[in-house]
Short mmCIF file of C-alpha atoms in Angstrom, two decimals:
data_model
loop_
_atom_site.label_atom_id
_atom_site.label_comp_id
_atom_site.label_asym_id
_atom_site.label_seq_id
_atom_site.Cartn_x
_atom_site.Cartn_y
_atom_site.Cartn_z
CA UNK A 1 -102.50 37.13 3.53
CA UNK A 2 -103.96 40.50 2.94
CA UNK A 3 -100.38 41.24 1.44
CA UNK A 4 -99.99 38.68 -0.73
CA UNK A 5 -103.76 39.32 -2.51
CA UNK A 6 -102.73 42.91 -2.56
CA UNK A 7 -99.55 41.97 -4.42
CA UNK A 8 -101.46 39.92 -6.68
CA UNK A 9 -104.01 42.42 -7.59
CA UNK A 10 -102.09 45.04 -8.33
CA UNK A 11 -99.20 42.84 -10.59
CA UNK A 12 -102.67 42.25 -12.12
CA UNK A 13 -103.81 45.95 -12.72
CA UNK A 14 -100.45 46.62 -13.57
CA UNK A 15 -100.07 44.34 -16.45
CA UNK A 16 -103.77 44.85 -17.37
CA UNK A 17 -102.89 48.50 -18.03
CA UNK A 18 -99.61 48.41 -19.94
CA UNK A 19 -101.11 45.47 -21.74
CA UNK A 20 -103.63 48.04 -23.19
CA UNK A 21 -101.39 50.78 -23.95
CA UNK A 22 -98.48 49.38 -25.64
CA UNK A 23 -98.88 49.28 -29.36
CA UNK A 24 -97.22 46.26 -29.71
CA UNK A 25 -97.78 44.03 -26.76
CA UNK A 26 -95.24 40.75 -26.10
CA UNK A 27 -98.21 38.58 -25.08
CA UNK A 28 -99.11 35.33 -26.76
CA UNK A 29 -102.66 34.04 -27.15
CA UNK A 30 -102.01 31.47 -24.50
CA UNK A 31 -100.68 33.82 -21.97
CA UNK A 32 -103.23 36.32 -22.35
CA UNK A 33 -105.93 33.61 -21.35
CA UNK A 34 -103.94 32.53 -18.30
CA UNK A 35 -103.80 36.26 -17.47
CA UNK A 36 -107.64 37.08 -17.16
CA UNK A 37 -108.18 33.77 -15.37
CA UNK A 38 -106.22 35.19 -12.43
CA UNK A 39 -107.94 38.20 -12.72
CA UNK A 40 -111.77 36.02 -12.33
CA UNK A 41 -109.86 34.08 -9.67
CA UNK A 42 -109.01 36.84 -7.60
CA UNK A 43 -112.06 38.46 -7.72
CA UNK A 44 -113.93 35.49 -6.53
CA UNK A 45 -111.74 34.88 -3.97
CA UNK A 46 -110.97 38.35 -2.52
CA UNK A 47 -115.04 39.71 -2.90
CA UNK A 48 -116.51 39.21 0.49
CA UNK A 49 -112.74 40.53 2.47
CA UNK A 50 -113.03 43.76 -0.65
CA UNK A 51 -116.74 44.56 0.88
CA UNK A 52 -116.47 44.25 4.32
CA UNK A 53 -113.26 46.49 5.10
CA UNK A 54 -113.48 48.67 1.53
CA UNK A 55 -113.00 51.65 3.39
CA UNK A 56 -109.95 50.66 5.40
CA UNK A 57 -108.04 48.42 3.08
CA UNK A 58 -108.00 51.52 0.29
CA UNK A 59 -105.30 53.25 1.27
CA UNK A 60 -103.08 50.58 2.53
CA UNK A 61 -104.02 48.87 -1.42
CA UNK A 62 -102.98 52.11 -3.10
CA UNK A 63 -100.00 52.46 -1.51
CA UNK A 64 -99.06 48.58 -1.77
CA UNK A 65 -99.77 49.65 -5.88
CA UNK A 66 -97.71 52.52 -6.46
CA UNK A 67 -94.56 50.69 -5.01
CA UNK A 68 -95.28 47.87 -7.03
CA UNK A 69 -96.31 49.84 -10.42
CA UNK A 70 -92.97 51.74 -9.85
CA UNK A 71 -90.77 48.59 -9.73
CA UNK A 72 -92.61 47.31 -12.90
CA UNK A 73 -92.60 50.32 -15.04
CA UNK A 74 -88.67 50.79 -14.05
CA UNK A 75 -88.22 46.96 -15.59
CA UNK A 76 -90.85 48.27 -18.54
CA UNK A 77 -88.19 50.95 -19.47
CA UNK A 78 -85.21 48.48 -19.77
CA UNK A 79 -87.56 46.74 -21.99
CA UNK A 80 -88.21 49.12 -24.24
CA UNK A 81 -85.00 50.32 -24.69
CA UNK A 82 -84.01 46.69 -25.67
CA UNK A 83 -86.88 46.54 -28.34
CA UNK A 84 -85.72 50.25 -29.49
CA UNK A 85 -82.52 48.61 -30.56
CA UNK A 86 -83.62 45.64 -31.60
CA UNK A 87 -86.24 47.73 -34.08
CA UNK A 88 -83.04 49.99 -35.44
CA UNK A 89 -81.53 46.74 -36.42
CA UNK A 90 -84.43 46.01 -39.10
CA UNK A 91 -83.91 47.59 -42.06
CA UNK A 92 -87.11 47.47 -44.08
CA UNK A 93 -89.30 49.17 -40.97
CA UNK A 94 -89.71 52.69 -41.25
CA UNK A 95 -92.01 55.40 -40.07
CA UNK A 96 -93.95 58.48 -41.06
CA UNK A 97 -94.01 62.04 -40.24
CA UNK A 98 -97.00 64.28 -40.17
CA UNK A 99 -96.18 65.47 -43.40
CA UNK A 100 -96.17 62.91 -44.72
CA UNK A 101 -99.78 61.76 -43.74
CA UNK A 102 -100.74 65.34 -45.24
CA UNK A 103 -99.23 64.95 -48.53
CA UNK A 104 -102.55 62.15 -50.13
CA UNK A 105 -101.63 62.89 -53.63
CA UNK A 106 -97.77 62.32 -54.10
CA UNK A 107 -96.35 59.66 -51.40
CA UNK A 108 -92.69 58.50 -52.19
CA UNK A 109 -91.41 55.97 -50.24
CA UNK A 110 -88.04 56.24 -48.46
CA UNK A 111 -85.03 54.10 -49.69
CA UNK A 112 -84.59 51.32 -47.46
CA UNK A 113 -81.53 51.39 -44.46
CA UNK A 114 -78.61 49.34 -44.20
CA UNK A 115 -77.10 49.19 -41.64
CA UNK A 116 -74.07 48.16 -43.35
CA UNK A 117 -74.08 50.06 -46.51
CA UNK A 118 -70.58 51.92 -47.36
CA UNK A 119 -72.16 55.28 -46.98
CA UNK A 120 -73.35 54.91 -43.69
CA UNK A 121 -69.35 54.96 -42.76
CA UNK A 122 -68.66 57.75 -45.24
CA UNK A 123 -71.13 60.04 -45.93
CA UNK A 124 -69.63 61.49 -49.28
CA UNK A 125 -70.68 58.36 -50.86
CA UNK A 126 -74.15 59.06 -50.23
CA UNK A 127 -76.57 59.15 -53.49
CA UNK A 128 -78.67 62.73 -54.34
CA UNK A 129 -82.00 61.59 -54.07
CA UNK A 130 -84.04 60.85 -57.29
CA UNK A 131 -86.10 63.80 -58.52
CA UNK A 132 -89.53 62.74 -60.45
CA UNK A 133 -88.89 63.94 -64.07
CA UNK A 134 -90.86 66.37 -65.20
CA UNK A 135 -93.82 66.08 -67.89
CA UNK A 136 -92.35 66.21 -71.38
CA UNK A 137 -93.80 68.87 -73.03
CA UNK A 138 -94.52 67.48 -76.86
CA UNK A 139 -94.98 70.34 -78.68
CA UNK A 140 -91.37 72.25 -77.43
CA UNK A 141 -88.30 71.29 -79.33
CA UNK A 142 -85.90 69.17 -78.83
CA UNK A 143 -82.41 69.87 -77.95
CA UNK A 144 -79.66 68.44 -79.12
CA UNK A 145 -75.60 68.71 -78.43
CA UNK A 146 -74.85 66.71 -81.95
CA UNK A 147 -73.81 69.12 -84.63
CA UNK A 148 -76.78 69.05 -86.95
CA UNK A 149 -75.82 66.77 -90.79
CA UNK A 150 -75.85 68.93 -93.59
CA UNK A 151 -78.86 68.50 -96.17
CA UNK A 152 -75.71 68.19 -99.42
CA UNK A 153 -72.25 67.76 -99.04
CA UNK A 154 -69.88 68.59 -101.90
CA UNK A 155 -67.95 65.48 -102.78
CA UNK A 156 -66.28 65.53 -105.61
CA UNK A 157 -65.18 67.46 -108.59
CA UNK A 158 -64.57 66.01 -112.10
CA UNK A 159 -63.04 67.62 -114.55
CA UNK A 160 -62.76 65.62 -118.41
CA UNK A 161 -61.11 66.83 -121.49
CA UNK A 162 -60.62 65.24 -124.85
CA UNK A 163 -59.46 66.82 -127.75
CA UNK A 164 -59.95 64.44 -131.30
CA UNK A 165 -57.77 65.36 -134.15
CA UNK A 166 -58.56 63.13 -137.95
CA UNK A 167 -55.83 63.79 -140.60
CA UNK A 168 -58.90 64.73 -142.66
CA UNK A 169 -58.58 68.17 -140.64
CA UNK A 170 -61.41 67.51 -138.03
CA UNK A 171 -61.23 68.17 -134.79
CA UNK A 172 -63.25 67.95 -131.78
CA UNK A 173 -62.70 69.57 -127.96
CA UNK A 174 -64.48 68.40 -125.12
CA UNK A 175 -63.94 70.52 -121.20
CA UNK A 176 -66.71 68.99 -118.98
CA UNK A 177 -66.64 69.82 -115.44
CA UNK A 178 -69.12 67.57 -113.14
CA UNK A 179 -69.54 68.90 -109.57
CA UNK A 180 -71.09 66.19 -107.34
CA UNK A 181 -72.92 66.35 -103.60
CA UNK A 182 -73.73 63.74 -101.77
CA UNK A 183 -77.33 64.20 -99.56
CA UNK A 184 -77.75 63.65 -96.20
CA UNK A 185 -80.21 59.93 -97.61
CA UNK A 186 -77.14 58.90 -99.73
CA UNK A 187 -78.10 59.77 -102.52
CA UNK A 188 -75.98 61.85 -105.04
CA UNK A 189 -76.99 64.96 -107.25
CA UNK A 190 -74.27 66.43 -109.83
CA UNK A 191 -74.11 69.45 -112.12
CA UNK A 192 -72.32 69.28 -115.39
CA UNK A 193 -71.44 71.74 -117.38
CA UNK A 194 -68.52 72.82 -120.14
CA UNK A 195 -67.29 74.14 -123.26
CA UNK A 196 -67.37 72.24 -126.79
CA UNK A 197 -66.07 73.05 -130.07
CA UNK A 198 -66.11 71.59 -133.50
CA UNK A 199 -64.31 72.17 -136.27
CA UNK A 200 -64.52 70.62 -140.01
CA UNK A 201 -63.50 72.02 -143.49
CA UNK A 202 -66.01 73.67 -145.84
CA UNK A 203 -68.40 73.84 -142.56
CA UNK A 204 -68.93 76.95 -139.76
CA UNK A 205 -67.21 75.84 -136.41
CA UNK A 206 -69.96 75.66 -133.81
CA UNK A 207 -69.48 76.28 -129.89
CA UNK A 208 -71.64 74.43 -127.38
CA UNK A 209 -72.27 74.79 -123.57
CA UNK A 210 -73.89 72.10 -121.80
CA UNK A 211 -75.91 72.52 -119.34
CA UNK A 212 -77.61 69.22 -117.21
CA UNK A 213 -78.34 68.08 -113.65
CA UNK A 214 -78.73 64.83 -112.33
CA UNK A 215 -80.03 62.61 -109.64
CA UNK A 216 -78.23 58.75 -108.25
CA UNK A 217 -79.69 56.68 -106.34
CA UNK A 218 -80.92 53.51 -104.81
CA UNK A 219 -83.74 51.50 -104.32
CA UNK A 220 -83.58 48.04 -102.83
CA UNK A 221 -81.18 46.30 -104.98
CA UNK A 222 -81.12 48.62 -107.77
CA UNK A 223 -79.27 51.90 -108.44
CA UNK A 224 -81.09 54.47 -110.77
CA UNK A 225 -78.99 57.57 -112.47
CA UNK A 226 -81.17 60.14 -113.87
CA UNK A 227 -80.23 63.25 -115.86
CA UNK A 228 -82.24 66.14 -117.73
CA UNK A 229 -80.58 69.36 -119.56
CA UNK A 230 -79.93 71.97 -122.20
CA UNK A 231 -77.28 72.19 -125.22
CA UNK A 232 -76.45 75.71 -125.86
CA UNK A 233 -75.27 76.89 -129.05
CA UNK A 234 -73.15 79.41 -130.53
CA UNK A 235 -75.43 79.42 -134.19
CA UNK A 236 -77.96 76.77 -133.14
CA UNK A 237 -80.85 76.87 -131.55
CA UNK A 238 -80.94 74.99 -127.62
CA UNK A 239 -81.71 71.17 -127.60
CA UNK A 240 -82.76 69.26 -124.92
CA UNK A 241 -80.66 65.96 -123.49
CA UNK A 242 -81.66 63.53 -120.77
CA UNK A 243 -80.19 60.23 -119.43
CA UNK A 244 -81.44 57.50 -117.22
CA UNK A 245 -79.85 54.19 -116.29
CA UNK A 246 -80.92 51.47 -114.14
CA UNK A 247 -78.45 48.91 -112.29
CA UNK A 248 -78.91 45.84 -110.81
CA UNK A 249 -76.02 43.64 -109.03
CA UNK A 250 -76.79 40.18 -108.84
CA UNK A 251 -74.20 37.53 -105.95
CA UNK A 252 -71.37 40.28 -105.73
CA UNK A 253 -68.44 38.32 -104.02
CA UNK A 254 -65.81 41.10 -102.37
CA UNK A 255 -62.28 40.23 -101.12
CA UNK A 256 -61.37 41.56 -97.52
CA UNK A 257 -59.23 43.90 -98.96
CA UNK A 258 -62.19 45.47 -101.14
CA UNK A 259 -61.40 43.94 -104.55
CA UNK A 260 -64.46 42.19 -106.53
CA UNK A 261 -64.15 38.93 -106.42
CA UNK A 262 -67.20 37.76 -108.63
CA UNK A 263 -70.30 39.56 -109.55
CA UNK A 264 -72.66 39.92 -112.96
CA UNK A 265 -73.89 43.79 -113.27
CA UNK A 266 -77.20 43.89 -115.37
CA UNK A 267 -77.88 48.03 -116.68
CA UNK A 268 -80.28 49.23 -118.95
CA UNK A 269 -79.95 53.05 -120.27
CA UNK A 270 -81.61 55.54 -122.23
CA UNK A 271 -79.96 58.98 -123.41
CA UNK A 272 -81.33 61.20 -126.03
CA UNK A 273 -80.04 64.86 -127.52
CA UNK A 274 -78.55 66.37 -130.29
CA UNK A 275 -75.91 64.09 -132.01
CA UNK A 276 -72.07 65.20 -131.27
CA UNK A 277 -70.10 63.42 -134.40
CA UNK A 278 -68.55 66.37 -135.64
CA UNK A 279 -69.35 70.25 -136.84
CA UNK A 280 -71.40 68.87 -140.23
CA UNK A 281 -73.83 66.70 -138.32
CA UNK A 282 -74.66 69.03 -135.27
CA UNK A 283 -74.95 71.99 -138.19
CA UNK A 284 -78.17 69.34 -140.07
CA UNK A 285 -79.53 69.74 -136.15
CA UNK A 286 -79.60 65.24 -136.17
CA UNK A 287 -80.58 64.44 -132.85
CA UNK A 288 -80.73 60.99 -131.74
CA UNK A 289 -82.75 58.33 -129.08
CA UNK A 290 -80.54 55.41 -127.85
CA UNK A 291 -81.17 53.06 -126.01
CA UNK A 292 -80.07 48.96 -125.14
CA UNK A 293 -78.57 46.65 -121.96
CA UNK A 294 -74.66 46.36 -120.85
CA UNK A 295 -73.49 43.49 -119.09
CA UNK A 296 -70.52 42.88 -117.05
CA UNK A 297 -69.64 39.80 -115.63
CA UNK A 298 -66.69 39.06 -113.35
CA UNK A 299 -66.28 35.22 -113.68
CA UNK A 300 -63.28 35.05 -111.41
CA UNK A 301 -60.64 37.46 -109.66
CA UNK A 302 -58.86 38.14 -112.93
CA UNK A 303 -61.16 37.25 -115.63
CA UNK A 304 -63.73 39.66 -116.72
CA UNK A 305 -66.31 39.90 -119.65
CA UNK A 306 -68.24 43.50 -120.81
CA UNK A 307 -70.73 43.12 -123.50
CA UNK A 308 -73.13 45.79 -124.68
CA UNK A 309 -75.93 46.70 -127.24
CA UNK A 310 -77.43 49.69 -128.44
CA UNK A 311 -79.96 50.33 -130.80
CA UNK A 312 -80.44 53.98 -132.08
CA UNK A 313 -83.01 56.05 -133.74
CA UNK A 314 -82.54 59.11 -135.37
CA UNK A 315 -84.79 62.17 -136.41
CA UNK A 316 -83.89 61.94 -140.03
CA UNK A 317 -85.01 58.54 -140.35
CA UNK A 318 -82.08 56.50 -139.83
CA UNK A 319 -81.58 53.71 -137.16
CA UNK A 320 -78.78 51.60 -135.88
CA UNK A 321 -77.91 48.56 -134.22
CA UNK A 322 -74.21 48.98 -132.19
CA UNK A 323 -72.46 45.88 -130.31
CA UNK A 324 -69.41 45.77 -128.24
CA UNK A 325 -67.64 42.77 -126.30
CA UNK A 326 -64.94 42.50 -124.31
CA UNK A 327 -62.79 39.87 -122.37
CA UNK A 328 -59.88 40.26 -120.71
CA UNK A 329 -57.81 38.47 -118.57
CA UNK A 330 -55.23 39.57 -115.76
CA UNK A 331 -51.58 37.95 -115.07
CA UNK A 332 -50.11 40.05 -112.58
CA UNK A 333 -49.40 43.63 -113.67
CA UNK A 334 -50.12 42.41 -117.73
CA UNK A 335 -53.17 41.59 -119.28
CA UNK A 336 -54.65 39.91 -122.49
CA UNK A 337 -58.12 41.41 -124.10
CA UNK A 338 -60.30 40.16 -126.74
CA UNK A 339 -62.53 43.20 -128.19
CA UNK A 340 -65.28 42.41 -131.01
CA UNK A 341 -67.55 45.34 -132.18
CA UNK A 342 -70.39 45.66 -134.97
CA UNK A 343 -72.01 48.37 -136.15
CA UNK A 344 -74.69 48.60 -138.11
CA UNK A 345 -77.05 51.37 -139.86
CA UNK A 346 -80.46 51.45 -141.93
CA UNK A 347 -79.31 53.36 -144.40
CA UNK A 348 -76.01 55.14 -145.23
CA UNK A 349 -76.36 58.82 -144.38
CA UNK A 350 -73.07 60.12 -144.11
CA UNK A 351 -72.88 62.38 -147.17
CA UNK A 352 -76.55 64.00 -145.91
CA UNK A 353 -76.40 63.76 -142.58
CA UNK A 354 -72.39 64.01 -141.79
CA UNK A 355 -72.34 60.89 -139.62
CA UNK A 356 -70.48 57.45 -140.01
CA UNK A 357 -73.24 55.06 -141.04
CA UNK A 358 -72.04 52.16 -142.42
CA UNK A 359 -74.92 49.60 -143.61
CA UNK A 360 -72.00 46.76 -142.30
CA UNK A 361 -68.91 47.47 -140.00
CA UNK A 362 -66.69 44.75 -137.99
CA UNK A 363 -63.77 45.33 -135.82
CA UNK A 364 -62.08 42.52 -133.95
CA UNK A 365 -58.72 42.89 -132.09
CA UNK A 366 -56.36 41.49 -129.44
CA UNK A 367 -55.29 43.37 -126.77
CA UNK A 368 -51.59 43.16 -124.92
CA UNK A 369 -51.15 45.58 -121.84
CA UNK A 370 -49.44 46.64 -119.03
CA UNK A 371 -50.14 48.58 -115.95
CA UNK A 372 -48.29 49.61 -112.33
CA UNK A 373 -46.47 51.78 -110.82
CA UNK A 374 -43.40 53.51 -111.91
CA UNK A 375 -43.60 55.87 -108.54
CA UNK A 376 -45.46 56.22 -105.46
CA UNK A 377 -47.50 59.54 -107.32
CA UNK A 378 -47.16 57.77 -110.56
CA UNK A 379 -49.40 54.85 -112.27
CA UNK A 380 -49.16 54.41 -116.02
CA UNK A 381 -50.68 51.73 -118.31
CA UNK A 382 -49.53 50.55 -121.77
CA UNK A 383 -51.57 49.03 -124.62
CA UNK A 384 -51.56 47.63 -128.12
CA UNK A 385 -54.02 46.27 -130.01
CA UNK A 386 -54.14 44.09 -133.49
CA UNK A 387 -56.33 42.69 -135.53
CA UNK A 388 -59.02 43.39 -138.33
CA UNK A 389 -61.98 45.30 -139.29
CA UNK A 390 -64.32 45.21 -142.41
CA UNK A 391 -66.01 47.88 -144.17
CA UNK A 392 -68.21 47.31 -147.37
CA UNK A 393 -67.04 43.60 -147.96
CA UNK A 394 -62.85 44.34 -147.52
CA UNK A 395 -60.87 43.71 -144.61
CA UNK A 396 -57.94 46.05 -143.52
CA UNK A 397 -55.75 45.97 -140.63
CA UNK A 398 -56.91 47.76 -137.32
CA UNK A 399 -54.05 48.69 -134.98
CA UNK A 400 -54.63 51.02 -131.88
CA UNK A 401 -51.83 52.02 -129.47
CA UNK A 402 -52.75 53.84 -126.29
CA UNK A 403 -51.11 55.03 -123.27
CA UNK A 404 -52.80 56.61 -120.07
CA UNK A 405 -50.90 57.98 -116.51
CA UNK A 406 -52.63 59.04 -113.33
CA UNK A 407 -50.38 61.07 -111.12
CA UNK A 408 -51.59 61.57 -107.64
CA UNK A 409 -51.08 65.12 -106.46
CA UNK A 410 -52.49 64.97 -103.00
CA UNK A 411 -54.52 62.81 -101.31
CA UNK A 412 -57.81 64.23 -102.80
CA UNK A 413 -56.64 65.42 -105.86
CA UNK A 414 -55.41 63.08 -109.01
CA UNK A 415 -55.12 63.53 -112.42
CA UNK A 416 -55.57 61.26 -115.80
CA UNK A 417 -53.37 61.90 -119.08
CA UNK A 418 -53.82 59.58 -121.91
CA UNK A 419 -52.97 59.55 -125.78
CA UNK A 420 -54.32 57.07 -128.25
CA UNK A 421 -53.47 56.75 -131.90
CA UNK A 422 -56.13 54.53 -134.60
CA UNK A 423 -56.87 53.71 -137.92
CA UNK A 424 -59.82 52.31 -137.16
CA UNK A 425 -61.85 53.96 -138.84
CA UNK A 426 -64.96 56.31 -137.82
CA UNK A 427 -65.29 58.02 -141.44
CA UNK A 428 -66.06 56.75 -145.34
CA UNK A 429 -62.74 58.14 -146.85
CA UNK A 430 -62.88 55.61 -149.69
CA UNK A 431 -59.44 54.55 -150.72
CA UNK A 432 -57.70 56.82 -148.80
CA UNK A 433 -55.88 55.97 -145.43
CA UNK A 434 -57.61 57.08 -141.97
CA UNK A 435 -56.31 57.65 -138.57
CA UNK A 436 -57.02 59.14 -135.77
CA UNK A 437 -55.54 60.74 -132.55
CA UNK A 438 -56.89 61.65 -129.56
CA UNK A 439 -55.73 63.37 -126.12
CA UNK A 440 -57.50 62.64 -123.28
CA UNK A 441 -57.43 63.81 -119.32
CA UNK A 442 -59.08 63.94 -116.19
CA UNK A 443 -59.17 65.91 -113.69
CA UNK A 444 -60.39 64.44 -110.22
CA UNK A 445 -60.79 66.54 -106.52
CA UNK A 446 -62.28 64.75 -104.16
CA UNK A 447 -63.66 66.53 -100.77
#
């Protein structure tokens, strides 16, 4: 008997002191309260034998103990190595390390462990861990590996010439080159330039150099084209020109391919400066203010309409009203043209001023052309046109013939040659016969 208590009692002190000490004790609620009822039990029971033979029963208890704690803490040690592994085997548990308890202000949390993740079996597949960025510092610059866009890029150059011969012994030459950039908004700034002359018996030739920048852009729907500069003078003192124009596009319909399909362009424009007509009228310094709406309309793939009016003032007193209309229509590489133009001045100044200024001018025509290509580098276009025009009351035939190639030299470089011949006239010679001739060009580099 005095064995079997002793067992008892210690099993009892046994599990009463592992209970304590394990941090994460396997016992239920229920079994913990069947566990300190055996403890009261045996204490009431076992009291009076504990007091009478205290003395003699010690040793023979602690000995009885010390085999028994041995046997349980040996079957406590397979235990815990079974709850070691069974704790490896649960990925989201993890533990902390003095330093870690030491570090209050920055804590990062360690990426959870799979147990089956791929670089657990190959360790070169294992991530670098993530490094906390650094504070941004907002005042340093920023760095960047893009090659930086220009503030103007040169785009184009153009390049026009005209040279007007009348077999009343007047000539005019035009050589304006236009050098264009385009900005790093879009927009577009050009310098123009050249050389003029004019020519005219019983009147000094006079040489001009323009000189006049400019500014395109756009603004919502509209594109605006401004322009401000100088006319320099051989014998004349400098005038000032300037140009604006305003353009609108209204329901622009474009083919896949990039041809306009239907559109209706609304422009208004303004230009003002010294009056180029010929030698006579630049030498009475007539300078002039026009101004007046064009429209163009597309109405279908090959049917197009151009109208436009101008009304002019000029500094010796005069004013005009100028009209010009245009439809054409397209069947294949030919083409049919309507053209109807009016002109019409306050007062006839031409033998004061030096400048056409009919009080009542018509011209109406039909056009016949032709235009493709006769190479790969070679485009040309043929015209004719017939018809009428009326000066002072009479009617006289007005016949213009013109012809116009663009060869392409390179891929960025093309170039325009035209020739037109006219008897339509642009001078009061009375009874006598007028015509006109003119060779025209372009020159066109693009960058």
């Amino acid at each position: 008997m005095a064995s079997g208590w002793k067992r008892d009692f210690c099993h009892v002190l046994t599990s009463v002191y592992f209970g304590h000490h394990n941090p994460k004790p396997n016992i239920s609620a229920s079994s913990q309260k069947i566990f300190w009822q055996q403890v009261f039990y045996l204490q009431l029971q076992y009291r009076p034998m504990a007091d009478s033979s205290r003395s003699s029963l010690y040793t023979e208890l602690t000995l009885g103990c010390l085999q028994i704690q041995l046997g349980v803490i040996c079957s406590v040690g397979i235990w815990t190595l079974s709850e070691a592994k069974l704790q490896a085997a649960q990925a989201h548990q993890t533990w902390k390390s003095p330093s870690e308890w030491t570090q209050g202000v920055i804590k990062i949390n360690p990426t959870p462990i799979l147990m089956a993740a791929p670089e657990n079996f190959n360790p070169s597949l294992r991530l670098p861990p993530v490094l906390p960025k650094p504070p941004q510092n907002s005042s340093s610059p920023t760095t960047s590996t893009q090659p930086q866009t220009p503030d103007a890029v040169l785009e184009s150059i153009y390049t026009d010439y005209r040279y007007d011969i009348k077999n009343f012994d007047q000539t005019n030459f035009f050589l304006e080159p236009t050098v264009q950039f385009r900005l790093s908004n879009g927009n577009k700034i050009f310098f123009k330039t050249g050389f003029n002359f004019f020519e005219q018996p019983g009147v000094e030739s006079i040489t001009n150099f323009p000189l006049q920048v400019g500014w395109q852009g756009k603004i919502e729907q509209l594109t605006l084209q401004t322009a401000v500069g100088v006319d320099v003078f051989n014998r004349l003192p400098t005038a000032i020109n300037l140009k604006a124009r305003v353009e609108a596009s209204i329901s622009p319909q474009v083919s896949p391919s990039g041809k306009l399909l239907s559109a209706v362009i609304l422009s208004g424009n303004l230009e003002q400066g010294p009056y180029k007509f010929n030698a006579r009228t630049l030498g009475n310094q007539i300078t002039a203010w026009r101004f007046g709406p064009d429209l163009y309309w597309q109405i279908d793939r090959d049917t197009s309409l151009l109208s436009s009016l101008r009304l002019g003032s000029y500094n010796d007193g005069n004013s005009e009203v100028q009209s010009f209309s245009r439809l054409e229509r397209k069947f294949g590489q030919f083409s049919l043209g309507a053209n109807l133009f009016t002109l019409s001045y306050d007062r006839n100044l031409e033998r004061t001023s030096g400048y056409f200024s009919p009080p009542d001018f018509l011209v109406y025509n039909a056009e016949v052309a032709w235009e493709g290509d006769i190479a790969n580098f070679l485009r040309c276009r043929l015209a004719a046109n017939l018809g009428q025009q009326r000066l002072k009351g009479q009617f006289d035939n007005a016949n213009t013939y013109q012809t116009r190639c663009t060869v392409k030299l390179s891929p960025n470089i093309e170039a325009d040659l035209g020739y037109s011949f006219s008897n339509v006239r642009n001078q009061d010679t009375g009874g006598s016969a007028y015509s006109g001739n003119a060779l025209t060009g372009q020159l066109r580099v693009k960058f």
